[in-house]
PDB file of C-alpha atoms in Angstrom:
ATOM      1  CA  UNK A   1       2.571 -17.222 -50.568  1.00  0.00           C
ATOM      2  CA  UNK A   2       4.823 -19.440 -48.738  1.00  0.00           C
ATOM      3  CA  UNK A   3       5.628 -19.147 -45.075  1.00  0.00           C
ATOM      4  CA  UNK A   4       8.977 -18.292 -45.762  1.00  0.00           C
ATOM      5  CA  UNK A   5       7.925 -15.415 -48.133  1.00  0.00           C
ATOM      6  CA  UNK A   6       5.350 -14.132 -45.509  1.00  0.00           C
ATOM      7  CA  UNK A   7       7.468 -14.457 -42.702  1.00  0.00           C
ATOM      8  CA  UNK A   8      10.637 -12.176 -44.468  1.00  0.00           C
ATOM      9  CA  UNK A   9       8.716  -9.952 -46.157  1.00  0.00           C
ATOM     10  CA  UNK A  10       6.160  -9.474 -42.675  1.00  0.00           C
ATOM     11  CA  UNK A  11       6.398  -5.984 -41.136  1.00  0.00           C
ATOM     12  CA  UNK A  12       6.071  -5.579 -37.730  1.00  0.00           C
ATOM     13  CA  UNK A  13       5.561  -2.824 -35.590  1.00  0.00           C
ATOM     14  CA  UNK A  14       8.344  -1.486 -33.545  1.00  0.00           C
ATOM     15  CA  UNK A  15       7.816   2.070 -31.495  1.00  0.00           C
ATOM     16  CA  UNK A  16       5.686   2.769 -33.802  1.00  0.00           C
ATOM     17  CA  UNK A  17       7.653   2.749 -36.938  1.00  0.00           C
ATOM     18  CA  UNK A  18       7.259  -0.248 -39.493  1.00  0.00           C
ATOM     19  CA  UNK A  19      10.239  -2.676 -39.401  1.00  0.00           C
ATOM     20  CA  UNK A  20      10.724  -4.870 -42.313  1.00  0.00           C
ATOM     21  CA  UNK A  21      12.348  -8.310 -41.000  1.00  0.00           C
ATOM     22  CA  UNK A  22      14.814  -8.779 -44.090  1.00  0.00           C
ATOM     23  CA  UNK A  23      16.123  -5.060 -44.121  1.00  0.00           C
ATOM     24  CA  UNK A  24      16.461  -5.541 -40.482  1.00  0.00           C
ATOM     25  CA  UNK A  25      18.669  -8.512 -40.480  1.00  0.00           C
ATOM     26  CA  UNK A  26      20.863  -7.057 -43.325  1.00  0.00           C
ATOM     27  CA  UNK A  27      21.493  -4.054 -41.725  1.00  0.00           C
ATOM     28  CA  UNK A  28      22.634  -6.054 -38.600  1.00  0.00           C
ATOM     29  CA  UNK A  29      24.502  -8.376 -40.572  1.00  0.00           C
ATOM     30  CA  UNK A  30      25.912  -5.574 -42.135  1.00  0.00           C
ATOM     31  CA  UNK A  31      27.409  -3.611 -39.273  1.00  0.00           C
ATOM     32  CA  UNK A  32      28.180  -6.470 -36.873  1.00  0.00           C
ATOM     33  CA  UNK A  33      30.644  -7.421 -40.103  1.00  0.00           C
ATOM     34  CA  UNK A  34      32.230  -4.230 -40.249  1.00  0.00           C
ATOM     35  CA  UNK A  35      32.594  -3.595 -36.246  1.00  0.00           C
ATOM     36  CA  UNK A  36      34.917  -6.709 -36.590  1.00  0.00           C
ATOM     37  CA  UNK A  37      36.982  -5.748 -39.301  1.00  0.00           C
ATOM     38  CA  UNK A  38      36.764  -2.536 -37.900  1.00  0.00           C
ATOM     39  CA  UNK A  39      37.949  -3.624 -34.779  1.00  0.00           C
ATOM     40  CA  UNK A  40      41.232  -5.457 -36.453  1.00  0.00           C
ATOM     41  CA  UNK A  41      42.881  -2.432 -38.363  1.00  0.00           C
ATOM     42  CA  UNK A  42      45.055  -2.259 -35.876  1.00  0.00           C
ATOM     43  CA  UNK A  43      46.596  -5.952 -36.419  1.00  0.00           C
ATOM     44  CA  UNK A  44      50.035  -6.317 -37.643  1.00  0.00           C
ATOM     45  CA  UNK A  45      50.170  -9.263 -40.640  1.00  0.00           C
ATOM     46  CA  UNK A  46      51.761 -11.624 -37.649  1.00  0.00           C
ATOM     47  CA  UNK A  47      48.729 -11.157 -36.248  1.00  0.00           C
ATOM     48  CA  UNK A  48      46.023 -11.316 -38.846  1.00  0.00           C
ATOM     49  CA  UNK A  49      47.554 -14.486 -40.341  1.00  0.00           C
ATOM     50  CA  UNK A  50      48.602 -16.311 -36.715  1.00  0.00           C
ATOM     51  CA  UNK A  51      46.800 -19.729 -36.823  1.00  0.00           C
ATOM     52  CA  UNK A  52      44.240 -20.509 -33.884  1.00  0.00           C
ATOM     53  CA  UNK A  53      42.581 -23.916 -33.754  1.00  0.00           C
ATOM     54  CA  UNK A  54      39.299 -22.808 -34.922  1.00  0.00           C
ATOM     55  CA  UNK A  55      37.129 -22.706 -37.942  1.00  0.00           C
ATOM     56  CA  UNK A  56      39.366 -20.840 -40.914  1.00  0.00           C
ATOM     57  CA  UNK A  57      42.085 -20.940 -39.090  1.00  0.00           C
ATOM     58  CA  UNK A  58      43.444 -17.249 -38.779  1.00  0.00           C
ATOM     59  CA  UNK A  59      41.727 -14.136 -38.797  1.00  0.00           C
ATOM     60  CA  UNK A  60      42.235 -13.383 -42.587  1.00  0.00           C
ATOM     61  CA  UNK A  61      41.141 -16.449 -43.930  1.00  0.00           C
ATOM     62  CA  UNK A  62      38.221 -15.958 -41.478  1.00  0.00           C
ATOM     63  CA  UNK A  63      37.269 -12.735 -43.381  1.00  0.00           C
ATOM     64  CA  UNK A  64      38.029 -13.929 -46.655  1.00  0.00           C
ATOM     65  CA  UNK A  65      36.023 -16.919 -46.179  1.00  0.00           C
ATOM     66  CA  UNK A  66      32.883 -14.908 -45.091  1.00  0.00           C
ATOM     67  CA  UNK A  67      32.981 -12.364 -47.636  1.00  0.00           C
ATOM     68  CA  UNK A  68      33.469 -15.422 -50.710  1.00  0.00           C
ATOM     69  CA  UNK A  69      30.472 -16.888 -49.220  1.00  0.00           C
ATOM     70  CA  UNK A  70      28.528 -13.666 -49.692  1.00  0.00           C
ATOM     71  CA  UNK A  71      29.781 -13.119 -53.529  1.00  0.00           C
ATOM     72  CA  UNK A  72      29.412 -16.967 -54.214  1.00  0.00           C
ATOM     73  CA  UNK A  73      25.969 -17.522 -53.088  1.00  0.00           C
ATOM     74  CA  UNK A  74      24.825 -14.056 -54.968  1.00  0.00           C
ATOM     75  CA  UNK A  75      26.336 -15.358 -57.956  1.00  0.00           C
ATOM     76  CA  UNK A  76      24.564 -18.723 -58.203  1.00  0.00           C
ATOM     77  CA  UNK A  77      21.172 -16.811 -57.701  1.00  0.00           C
ATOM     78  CA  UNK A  78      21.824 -14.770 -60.547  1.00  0.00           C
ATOM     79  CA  UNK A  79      22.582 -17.440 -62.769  1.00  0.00           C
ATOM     80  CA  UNK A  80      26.419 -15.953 -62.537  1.00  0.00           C
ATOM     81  CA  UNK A  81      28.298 -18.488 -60.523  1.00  0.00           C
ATOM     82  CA  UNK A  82      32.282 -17.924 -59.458  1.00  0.00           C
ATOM     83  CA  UNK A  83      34.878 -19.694 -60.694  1.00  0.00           C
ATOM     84  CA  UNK A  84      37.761 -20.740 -58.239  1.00  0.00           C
ATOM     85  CA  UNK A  85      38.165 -21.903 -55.236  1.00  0.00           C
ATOM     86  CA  UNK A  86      37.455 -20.021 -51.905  1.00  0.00           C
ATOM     87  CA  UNK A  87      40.350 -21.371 -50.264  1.00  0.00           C
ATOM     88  CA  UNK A  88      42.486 -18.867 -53.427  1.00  0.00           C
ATOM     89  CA  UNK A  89      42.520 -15.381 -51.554  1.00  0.00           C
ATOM     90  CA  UNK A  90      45.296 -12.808 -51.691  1.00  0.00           C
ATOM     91  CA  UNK A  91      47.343 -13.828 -48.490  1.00  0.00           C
ATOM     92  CA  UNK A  92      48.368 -10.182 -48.995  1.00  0.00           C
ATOM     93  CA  UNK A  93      44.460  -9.059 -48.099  1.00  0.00           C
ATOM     94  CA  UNK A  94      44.974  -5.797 -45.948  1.00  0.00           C
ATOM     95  CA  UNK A  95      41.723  -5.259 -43.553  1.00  0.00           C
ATOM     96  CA  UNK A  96      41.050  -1.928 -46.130  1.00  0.00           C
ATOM     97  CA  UNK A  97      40.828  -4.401 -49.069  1.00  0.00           C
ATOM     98  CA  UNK A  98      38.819  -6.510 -47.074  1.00  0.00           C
ATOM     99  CA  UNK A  99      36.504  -3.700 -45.694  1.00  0.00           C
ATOM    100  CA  UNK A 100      36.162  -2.191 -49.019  1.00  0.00           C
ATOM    101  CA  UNK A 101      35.410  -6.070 -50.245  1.00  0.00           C
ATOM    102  CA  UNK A 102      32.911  -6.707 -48.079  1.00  0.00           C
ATOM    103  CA  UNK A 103      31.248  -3.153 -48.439  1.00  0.00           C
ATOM    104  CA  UNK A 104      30.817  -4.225 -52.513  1.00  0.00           C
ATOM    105  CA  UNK A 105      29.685  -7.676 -51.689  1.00  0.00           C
ATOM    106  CA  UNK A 106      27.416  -7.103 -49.108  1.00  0.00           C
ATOM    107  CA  UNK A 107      25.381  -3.971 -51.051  1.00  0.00           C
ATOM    108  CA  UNK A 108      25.128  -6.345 -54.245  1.00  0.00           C
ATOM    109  CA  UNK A 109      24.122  -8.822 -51.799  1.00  0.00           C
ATOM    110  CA  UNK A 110      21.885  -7.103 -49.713  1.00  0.00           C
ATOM    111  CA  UNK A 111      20.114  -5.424 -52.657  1.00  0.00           C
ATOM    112  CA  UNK A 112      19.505  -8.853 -54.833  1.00  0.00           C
ATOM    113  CA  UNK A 113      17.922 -10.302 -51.009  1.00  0.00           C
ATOM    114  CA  UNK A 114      14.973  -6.908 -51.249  1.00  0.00           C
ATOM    115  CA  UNK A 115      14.742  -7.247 -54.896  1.00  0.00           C
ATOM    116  CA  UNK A 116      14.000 -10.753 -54.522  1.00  0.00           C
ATOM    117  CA  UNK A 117      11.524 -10.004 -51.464  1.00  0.00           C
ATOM    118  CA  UNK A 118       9.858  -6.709 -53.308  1.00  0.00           C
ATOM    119  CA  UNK A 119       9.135  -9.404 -56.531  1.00  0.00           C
ATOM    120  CA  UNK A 120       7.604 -11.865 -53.609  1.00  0.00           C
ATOM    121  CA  UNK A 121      10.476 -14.522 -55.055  1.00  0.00           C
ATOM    122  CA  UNK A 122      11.887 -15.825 -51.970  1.00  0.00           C
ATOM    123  CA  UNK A 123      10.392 -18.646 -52.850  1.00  0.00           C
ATOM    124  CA  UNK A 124      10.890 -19.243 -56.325  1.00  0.00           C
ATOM    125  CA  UNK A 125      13.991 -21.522 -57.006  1.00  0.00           C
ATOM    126  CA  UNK A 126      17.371 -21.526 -58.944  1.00  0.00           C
ATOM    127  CA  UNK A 127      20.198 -24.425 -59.008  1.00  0.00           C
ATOM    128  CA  UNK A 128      22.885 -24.589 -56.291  1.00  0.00           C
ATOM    129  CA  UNK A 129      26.544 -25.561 -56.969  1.00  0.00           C
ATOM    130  CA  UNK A 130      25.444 -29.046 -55.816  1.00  0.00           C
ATOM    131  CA  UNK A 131      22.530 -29.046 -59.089  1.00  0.00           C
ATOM    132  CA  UNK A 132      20.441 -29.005 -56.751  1.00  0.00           C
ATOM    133  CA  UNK A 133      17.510 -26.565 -56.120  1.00  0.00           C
ATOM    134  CA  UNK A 134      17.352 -23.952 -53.321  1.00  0.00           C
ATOM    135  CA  UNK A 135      14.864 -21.268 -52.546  1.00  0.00           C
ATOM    136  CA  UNK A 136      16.104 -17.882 -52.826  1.00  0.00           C
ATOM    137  CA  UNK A 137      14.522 -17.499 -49.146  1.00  0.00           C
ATOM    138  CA  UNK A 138      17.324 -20.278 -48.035  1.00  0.00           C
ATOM    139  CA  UNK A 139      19.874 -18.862 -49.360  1.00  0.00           C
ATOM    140  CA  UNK A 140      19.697 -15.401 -48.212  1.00  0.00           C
ATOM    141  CA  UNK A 141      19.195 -17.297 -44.570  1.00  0.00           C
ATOM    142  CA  UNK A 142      21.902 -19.153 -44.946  1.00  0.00           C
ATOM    143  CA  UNK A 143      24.352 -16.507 -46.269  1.00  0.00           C
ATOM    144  CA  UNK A 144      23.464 -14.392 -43.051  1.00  0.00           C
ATOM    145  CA  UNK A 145      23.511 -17.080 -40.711  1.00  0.00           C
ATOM    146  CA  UNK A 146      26.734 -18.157 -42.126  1.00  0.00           C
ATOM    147  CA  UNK A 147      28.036 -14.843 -41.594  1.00  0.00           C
ATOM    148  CA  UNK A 148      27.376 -15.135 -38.061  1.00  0.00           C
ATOM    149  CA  UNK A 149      28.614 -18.317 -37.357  1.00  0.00           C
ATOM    150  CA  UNK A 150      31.948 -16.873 -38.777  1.00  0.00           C
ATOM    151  CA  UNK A 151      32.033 -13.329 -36.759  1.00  0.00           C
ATOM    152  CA  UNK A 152      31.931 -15.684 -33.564  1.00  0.00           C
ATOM    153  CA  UNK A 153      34.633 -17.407 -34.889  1.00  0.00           C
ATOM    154  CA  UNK A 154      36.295 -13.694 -35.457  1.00  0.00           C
ATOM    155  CA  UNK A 155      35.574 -12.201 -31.962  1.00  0.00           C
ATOM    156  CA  UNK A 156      36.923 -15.208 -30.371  1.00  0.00           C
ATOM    157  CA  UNK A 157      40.418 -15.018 -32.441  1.00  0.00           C
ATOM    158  CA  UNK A 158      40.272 -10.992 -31.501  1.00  0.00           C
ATOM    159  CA  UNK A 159      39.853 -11.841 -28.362  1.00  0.00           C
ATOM    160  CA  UNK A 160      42.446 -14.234 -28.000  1.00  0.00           C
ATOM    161  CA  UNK A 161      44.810 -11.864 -30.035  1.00  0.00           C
ATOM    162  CA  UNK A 162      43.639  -9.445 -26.662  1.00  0.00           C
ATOM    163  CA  UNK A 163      42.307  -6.740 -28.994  1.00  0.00           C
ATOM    164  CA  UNK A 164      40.706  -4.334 -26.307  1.00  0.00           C
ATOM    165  CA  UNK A 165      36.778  -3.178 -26.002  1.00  0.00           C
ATOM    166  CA  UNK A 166      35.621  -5.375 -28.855  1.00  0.00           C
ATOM    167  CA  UNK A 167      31.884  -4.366 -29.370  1.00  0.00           C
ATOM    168  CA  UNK A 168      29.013  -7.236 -28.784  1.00  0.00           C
ATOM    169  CA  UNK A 169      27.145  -8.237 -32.302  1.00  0.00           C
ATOM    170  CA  UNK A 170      24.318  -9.264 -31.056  1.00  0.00           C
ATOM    171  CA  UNK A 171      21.331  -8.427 -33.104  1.00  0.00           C
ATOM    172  CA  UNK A 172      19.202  -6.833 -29.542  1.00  0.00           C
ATOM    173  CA  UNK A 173      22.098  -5.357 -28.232  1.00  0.00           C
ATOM    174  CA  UNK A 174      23.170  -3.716 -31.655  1.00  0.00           C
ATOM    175  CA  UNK A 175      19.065  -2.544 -31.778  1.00  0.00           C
ATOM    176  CA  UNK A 176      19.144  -1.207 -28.259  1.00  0.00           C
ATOM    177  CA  UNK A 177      22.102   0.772 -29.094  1.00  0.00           C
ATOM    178  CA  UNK A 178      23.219   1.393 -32.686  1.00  0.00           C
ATOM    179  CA  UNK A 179      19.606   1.176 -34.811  1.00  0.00           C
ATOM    180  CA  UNK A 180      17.335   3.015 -32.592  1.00  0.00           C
ATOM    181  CA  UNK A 181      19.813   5.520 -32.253  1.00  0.00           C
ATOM    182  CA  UNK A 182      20.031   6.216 -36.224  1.00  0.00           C
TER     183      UNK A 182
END
């Protein structure tokens, strides 16, 4: 297999309970998701649509943004890819819709990435939106990653917005506290 397959699908021992690396970073990416949007239900639409010279621009396009990634990049890998343009969101997106969004998107997603890993695919290929081809490997990286990069564009709009004891998303810190607790 490929490095990429070995390294994803590796298990490593942690306390002595087996941690598979792939279900490990989707439960993080998961949860640190949904601890932002968590975090903004209490937002007025003022708020969740003020424009901040960063990234998306405002907090709902932000979240919008990230969770069309997820259902875009899941499409093309299943031969299914969406029509439209990511930029088209409701503007009327309330953080439920958006929660509730994201909890659809990211199970489909999250369930294609083990599937694929199970089958020892993550590095087979399929054709991106540029005709190009990607590993499957790649894309669930980059779909995660991507996620990321967007939640720090989230916490620093929260914070600026002064939303109060905003949780950290790192991946240790959400280990230390949230996964070994479970």
């Amino acid at each position: 297999g490929s490095l990429l397959c070995d390294a994803l699908a590796r298990r490593r021992s942690f306390g002595g309970e087996l941690v598979d690396l792939l279900e490990h970073l989707l439960a993080h990416d998961r949860w640190a998701t949904l601890s932002l949007l968590e975090a903004s239900r209490d937002l007025n639409e003022i708020q969740l649509d003020r424009e901040f010279d960063i990234g998306h621009r405002t907090l709902r396009q932000t979240y919008q943004h990230l969770i069309h990634n997820i259902a875009f990049w899941s499409g093309l890998m299943v031969g299914r890819p969406l029509g439209g343009n990511p930029s088209e969101v409701s503007p009327d997106d309330s953080i439920d819709a958006l929660i509730a969004r994201f909890e659809r998107t990211h199970t489909a997603f999250a369930d294609l990435a083990k599937q694929l890993a199970q089958g020892r695919r993550l590095a087979d290929t399929f054709v991106d939106h540029y005709g190009e081809k990607a590993t499957f490997g790649g894309a669930i990286l980059h779909n995660v990653l991507h996620s990321a990069e967007h939640r720090t564009e989230a916490l620093h709009i929260l914070r600026r917005l002064g939303v109060p004891n905003l949780e950290e998303t790192d991946l240790l810190l959400w280990e230390y506290t949230v996964w070994r607790a479970r």
